[in-house]
XYZ file of C-alpha atoms in Angstrom:
464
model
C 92.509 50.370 96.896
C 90.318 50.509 93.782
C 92.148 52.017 90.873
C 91.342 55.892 90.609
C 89.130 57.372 88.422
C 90.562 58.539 84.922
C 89.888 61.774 83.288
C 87.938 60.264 80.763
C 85.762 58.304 82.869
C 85.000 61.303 85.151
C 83.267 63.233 81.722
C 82.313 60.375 79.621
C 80.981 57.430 81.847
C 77.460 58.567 80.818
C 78.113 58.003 77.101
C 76.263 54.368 76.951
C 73.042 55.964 78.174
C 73.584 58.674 76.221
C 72.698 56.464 73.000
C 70.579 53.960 75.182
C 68.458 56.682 75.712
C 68.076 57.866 72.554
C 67.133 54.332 71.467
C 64.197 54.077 74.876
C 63.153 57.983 73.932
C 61.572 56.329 70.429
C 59.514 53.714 72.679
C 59.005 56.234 75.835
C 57.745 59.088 73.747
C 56.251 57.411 70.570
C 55.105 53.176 71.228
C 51.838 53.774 72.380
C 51.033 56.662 69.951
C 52.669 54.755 66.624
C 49.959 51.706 67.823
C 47.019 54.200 68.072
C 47.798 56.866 65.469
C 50.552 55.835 62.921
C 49.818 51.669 62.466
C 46.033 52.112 63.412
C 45.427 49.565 65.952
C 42.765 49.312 67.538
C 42.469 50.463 71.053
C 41.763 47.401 72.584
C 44.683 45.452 70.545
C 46.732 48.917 72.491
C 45.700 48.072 75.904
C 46.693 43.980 75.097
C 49.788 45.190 73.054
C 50.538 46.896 76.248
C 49.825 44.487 78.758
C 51.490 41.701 77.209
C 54.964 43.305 76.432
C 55.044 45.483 79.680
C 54.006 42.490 82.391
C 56.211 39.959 80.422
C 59.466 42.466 80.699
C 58.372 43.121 84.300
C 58.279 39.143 85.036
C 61.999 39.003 83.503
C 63.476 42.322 85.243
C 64.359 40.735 88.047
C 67.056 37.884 86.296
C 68.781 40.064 84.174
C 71.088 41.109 87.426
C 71.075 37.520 88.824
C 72.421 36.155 85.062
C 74.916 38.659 85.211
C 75.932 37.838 89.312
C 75.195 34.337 88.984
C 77.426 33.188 86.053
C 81.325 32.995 85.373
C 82.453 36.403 84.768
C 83.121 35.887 80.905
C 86.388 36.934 78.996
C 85.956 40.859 79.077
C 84.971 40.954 82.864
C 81.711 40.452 84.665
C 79.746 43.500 83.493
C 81.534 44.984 80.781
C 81.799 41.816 78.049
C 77.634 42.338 78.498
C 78.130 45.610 77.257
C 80.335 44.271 73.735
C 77.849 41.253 73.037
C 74.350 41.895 73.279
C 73.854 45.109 71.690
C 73.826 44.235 67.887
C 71.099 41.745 68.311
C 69.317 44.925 69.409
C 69.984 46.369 66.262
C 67.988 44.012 64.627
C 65.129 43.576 67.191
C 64.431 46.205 68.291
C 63.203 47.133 64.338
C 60.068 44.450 64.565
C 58.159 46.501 67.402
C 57.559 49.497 65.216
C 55.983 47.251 62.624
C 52.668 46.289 61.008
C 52.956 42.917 59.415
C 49.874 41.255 57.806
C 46.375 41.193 60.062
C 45.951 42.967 63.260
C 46.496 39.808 65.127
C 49.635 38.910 63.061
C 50.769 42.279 63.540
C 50.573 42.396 67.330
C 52.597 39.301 67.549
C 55.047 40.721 65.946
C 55.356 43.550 67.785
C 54.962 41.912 70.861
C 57.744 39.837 70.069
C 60.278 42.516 68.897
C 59.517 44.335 71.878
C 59.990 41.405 74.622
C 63.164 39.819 72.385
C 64.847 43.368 71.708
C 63.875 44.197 75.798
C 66.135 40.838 76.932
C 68.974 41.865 74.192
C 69.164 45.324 75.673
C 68.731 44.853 79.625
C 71.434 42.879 80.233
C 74.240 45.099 79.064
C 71.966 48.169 80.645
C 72.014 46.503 83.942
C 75.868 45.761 83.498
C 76.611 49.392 82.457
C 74.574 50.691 85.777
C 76.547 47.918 87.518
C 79.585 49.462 87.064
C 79.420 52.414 89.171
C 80.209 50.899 92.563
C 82.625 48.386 90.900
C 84.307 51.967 89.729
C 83.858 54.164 92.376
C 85.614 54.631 95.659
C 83.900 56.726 97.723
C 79.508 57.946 98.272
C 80.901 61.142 96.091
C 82.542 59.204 93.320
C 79.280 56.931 93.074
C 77.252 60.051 92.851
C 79.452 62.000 90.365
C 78.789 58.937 88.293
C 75.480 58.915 88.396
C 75.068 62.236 87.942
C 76.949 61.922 84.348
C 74.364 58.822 83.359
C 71.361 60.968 84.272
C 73.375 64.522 82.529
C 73.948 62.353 79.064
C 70.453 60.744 79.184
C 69.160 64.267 79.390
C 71.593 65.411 76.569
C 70.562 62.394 74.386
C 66.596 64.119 75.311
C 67.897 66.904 73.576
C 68.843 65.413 70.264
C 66.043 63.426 70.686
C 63.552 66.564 70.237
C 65.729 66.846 67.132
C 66.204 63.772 65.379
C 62.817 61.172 66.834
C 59.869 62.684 65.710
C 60.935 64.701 62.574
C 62.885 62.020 61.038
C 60.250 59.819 61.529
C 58.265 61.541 59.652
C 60.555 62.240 57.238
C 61.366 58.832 56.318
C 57.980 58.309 56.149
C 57.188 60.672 53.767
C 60.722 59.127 51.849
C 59.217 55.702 51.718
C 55.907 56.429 51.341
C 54.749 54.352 54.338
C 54.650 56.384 57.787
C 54.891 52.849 59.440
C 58.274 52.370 57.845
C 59.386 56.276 58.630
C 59.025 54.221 62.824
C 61.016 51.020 61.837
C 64.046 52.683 60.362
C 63.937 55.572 63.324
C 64.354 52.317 66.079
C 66.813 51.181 63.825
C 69.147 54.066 63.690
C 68.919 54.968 67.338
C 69.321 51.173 68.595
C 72.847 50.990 66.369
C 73.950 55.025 68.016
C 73.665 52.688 70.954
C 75.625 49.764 69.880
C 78.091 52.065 69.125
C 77.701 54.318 72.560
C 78.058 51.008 74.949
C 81.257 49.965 72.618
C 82.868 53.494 73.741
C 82.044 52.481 77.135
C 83.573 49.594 76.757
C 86.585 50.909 76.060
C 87.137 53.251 78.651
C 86.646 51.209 81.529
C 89.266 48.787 80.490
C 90.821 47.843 83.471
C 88.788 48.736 86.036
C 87.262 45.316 86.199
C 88.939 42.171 86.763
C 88.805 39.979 83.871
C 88.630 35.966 82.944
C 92.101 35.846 83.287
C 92.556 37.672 86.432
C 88.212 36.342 87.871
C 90.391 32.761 89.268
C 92.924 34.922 91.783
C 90.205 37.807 92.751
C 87.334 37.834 94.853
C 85.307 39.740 92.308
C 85.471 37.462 89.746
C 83.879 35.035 91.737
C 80.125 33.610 91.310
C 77.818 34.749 93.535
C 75.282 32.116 95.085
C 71.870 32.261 94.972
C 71.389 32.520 98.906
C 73.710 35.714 98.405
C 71.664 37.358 95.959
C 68.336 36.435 97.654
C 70.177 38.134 100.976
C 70.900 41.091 99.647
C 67.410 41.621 98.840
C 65.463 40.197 101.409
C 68.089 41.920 104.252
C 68.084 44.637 102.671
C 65.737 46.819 104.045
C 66.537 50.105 102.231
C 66.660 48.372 98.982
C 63.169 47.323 99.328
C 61.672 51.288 100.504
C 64.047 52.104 97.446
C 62.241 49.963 94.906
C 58.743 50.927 95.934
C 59.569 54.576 95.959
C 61.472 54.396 92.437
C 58.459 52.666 91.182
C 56.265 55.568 91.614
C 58.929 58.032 90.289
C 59.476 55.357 87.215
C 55.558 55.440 86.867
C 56.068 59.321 86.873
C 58.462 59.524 83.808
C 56.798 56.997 82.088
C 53.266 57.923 81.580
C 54.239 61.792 81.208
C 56.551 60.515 78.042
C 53.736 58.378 76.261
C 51.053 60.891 76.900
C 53.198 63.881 75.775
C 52.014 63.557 71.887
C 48.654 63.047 73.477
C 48.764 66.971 75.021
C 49.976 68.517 71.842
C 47.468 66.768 69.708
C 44.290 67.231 71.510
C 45.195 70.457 73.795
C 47.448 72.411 72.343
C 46.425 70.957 69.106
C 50.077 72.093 67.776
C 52.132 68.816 66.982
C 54.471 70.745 65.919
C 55.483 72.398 69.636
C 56.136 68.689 70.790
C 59.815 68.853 69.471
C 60.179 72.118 71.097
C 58.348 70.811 74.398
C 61.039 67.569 74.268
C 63.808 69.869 73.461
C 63.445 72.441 76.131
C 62.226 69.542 78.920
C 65.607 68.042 77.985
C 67.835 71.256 78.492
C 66.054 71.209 82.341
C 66.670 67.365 82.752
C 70.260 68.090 82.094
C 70.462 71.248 83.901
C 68.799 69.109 87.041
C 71.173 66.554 86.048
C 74.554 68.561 86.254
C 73.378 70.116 89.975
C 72.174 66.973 90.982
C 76.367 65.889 91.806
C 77.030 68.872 94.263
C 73.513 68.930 95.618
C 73.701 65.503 96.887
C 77.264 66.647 98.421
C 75.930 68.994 100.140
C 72.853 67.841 100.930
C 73.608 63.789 100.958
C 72.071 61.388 98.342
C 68.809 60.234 100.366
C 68.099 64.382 101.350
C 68.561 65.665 97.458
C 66.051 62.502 95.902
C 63.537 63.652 99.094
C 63.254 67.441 97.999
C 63.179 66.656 94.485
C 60.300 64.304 94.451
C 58.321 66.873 96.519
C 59.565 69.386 94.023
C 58.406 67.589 91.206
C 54.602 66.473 92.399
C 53.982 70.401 93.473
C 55.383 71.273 89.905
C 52.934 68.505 87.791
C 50.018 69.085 90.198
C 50.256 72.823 89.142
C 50.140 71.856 85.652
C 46.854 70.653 85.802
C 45.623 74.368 86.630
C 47.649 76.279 83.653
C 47.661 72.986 81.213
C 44.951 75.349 78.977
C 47.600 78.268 78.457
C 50.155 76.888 76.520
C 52.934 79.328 77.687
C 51.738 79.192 81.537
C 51.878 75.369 81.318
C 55.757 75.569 79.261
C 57.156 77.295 82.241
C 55.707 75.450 85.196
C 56.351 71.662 83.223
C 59.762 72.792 82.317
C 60.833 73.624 86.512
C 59.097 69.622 86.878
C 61.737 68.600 84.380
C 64.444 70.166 86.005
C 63.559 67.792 89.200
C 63.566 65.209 86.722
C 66.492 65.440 85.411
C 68.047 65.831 89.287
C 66.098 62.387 90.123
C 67.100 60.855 87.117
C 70.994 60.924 89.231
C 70.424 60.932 92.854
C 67.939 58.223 92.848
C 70.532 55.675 90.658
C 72.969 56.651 93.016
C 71.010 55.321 95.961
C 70.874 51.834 93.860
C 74.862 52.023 94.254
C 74.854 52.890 97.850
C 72.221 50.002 98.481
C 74.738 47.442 97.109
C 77.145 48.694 99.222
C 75.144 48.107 102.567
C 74.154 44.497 100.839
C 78.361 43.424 100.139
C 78.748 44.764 103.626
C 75.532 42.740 104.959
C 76.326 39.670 103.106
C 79.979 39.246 102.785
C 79.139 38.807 98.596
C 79.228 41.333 96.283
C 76.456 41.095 94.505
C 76.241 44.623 92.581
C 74.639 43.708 89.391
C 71.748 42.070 90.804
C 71.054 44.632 93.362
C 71.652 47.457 90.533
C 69.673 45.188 88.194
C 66.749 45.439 90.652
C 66.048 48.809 89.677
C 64.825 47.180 86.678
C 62.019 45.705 88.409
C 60.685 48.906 89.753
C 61.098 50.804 85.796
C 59.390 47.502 84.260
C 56.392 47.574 86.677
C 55.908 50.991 85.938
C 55.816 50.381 82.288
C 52.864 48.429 83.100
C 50.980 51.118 84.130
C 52.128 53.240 81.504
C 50.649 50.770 78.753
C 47.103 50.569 80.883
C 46.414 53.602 82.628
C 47.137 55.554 79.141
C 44.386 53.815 77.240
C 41.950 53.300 80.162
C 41.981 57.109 81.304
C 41.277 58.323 77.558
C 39.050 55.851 76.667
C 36.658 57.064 79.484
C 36.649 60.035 78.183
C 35.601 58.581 74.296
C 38.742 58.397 72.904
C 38.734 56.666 69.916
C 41.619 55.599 67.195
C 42.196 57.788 65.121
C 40.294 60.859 66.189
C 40.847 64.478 64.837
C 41.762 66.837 66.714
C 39.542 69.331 66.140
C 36.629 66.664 67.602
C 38.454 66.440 71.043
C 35.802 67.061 73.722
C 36.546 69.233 77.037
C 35.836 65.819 78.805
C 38.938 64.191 76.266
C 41.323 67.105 76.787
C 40.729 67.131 80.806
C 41.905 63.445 80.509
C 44.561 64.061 79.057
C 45.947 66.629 81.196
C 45.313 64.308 84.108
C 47.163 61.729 82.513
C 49.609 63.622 81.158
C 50.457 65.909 84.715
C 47.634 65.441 87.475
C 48.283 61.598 88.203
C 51.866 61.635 87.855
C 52.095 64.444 90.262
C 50.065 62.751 92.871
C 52.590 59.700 92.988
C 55.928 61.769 92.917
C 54.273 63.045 96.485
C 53.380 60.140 97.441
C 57.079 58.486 96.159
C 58.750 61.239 98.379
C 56.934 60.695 101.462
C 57.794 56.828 101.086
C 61.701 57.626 100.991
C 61.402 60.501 103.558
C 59.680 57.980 106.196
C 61.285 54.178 105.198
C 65.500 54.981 103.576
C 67.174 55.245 106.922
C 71.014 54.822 105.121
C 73.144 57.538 105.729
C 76.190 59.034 104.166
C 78.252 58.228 107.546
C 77.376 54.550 107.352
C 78.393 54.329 103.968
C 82.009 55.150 104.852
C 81.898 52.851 107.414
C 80.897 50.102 105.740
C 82.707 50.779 102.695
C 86.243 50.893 104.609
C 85.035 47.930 106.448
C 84.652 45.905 103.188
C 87.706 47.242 101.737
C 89.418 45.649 104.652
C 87.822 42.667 104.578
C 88.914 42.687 100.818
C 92.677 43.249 101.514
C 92.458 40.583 104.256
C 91.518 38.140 101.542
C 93.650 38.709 99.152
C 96.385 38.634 101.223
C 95.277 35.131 102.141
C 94.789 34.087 98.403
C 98.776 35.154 98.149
């Protein structure tokens, strides 16, 4: 029997992605419009900026699980020594993507290299952090409580987000004198809250993993093979619905966060109602968040991710209809945040309950490559966030640079479709995906749970 669940880890699990999220929140919300608006590149440069970065992360998603699976568990534990190491080189990293050095070329190196280098320093220990929910949990309602505190927290850190991203920005821009600079230090600050956030982490779950000393006598500490890791994907037939439907919710999240600034700029034509808009959103994410644990009791995991997808593609579709009345269009985004914030936990925890129908298929427990997966469906969707963006606006004349005050009915009707319409279209279609392919209940779970818990106590009875 696993070791139970400590106070502490029951309210502060979510703390890593508490400051992980923070750090994302200054590339979700602000990458693309710091490369258009703040350092002036041109769009083009945007659209290969964005290509580049997003289809090299997406080629990598897939290994950071696999490294972590693959290798000797090192002297902290499998997952959890990830979580100690890599995040100062993030620190430092992380900086160089909000940067213009020397000519535009030059410059997009740069930043194509601090994204891609600061991307493999911080998805290892993300994937190992994720990893540790069904390495901590007992039970389908243990592995959802947890992922109901990662999504709560990540919300939270939304809400000091709307406080601290886009007004200190600018006010260490205006400090320095060089708006550019105002973006470096902001990544900067935020990627060391998370250095500092994982460290907690750390901490509390010492113990709950088996560590160097203890990987030679335990099944769990053991490498798992390749063929096991390739099984648990390619046998793994909810996994794979899983991936393509959390794609399309991943594309969701995505392109509403980089097109936000886009909305308040050239519709609303209020910047200034963008921290309230990411302060507000972020109170519903964590409201969704906190009901999302005794929804998906009471509902199961697979049910509660099915109604909130629907939920949230009615919600953005009716966006599009209001988006010109500011206050209509606050209420109606606001209820599509709250289903964020709900699919922001149930959908994570059908990443844990995946892995547990894998260990159970396979006979190897490989967790952190299956949980690592999920990588592979938010790094594809990146892509389209960095393409669809650019293409949609510049259709509609967007140009660098452009005042507000000269946006066109044609501009601001793109916008709204890329910052709502589009999105909303492939939460529906996301939810009809899951509804018709993710056959996994909660009654098989148990089963195959106390199945592998059996099989566990068989073998370390024979290792004694």
């Amino acid at each position: 029997m696993k070791k139970p669940l400590s106070k502490a880890l029951r309210t502060f699990y979510g703390l890593g992605d508490f400051g992980f999220s923070l750090m994302t929140s200054v590339e979700l919300y602000l990458f693309v419009f710091f490369l258009t608006n703040v350092a002036k590149f041109s769009l083009p440069m945007v659209a290969l900026i964005g290509s580049v970065t997003s289809i090299v992360d997406a080629i990598l998603s897939p290994f950071y699980g696999a490294i972590i699976s693959g290798m000797k568990p090192l002297k902290w534990g499998r997952n959890r020594s990830w979580m100690l190491i890599a995040p100062p080189f993030v620190v430092i990293l992380y900086i160089f993507q909000f940067t213009k050095i020397g000519p535009e070329s030059l410059a997009a190196f740069i930043v194509c290299a601090g994204f891609i280098l600061s991307h493999i320093a911080w998805n290892i220990p993300w994937v190992a952090n994720v990893s540790l929910i069904p390495v901590l949990a007992n039970n389908p309602e243990e592995r959802a409580l947890l992922a109901s505190r990662r999504a709560t927290y990540t919300a939270l850190a939304g809400v000091v987000f709307s406080y601290t991203g886009p007004p200190l920005a600018n006010y260490l821009g205006k400090v320095t004198n060089n708006p550019i600079m105002g973006y470096s230090m902001l990544a900067g600050i935020m990627a060391f809250v998370m250095m500092i956030c994982y460290w907690t982490v750390f901490k509390l779950t010492e113990g709950y993993e088996p560590t160097e000393a203890q990987g030679k006598a335990s099944p769990a500490g053991q490498r798992v093979s390749f063929k096991g890791m390739l099984n648990s994907l390619v046998k793994n037939p909810p996994l794979i619905v899983l991936l393509l439907s959390d794609f399309l919710r991943y594309m969701v999240n995505f392109i509403m966060t980089a097109a936000a600034a886009y909305y308040f700029t050239y519709v609303a034509q209020n910047m200034s109602l963008l921290p309230m808009y990411l302060l507000l959103g972020s109170i519903a994410q964590v409201i969704g968040a906190y009901i999302a644990g005794p929804l998906a009791k009471s509902l199961s995991t697979r049910t509660a991710s099915i109604v909130g997808l629907f939920g949230l593609g009615i919600a953005l579709i009716l966006c599009k209809f209001v988006a010109m009345n500011i206050t209509m269009f606050f209420v109606v985004v606001l209820i599509a945040r709250v289903f964020l914030g709900l699919l922001a936990s149930v959908m994570v925890s059908l990443y844990s309950d995946v892995s547990i129908f894998a260990q159970w298929k396979t006979g190897e427990d490989a967790s952190p490559f299956v949980m690592g997966l999920m990588n592979l469906s938010l790094k594809t969707a990146i892509i389209s966030r960095g393409t669809i963006i650019p293409f949609v606006l510049s259709t509609a004349g967007f140009v660098s640079g452009i005042k507000p005050q000269e946006a066109t009915m044609a501009l601001k009707n793109a916008v709204v479709n890329v910052f709502v319409f589009i999105p909303g279209v492939f939460a529906l279609v996301s939810g009809i995906i899951l509804a018709v392919g993710y056959k996994l209940t909660r009654e098989k779970l148990v089963e195959m749970q106390n199945e592998i818990n059996q099989r566990k106590a068989e073998a370390s009875g024979m290792i004694k």
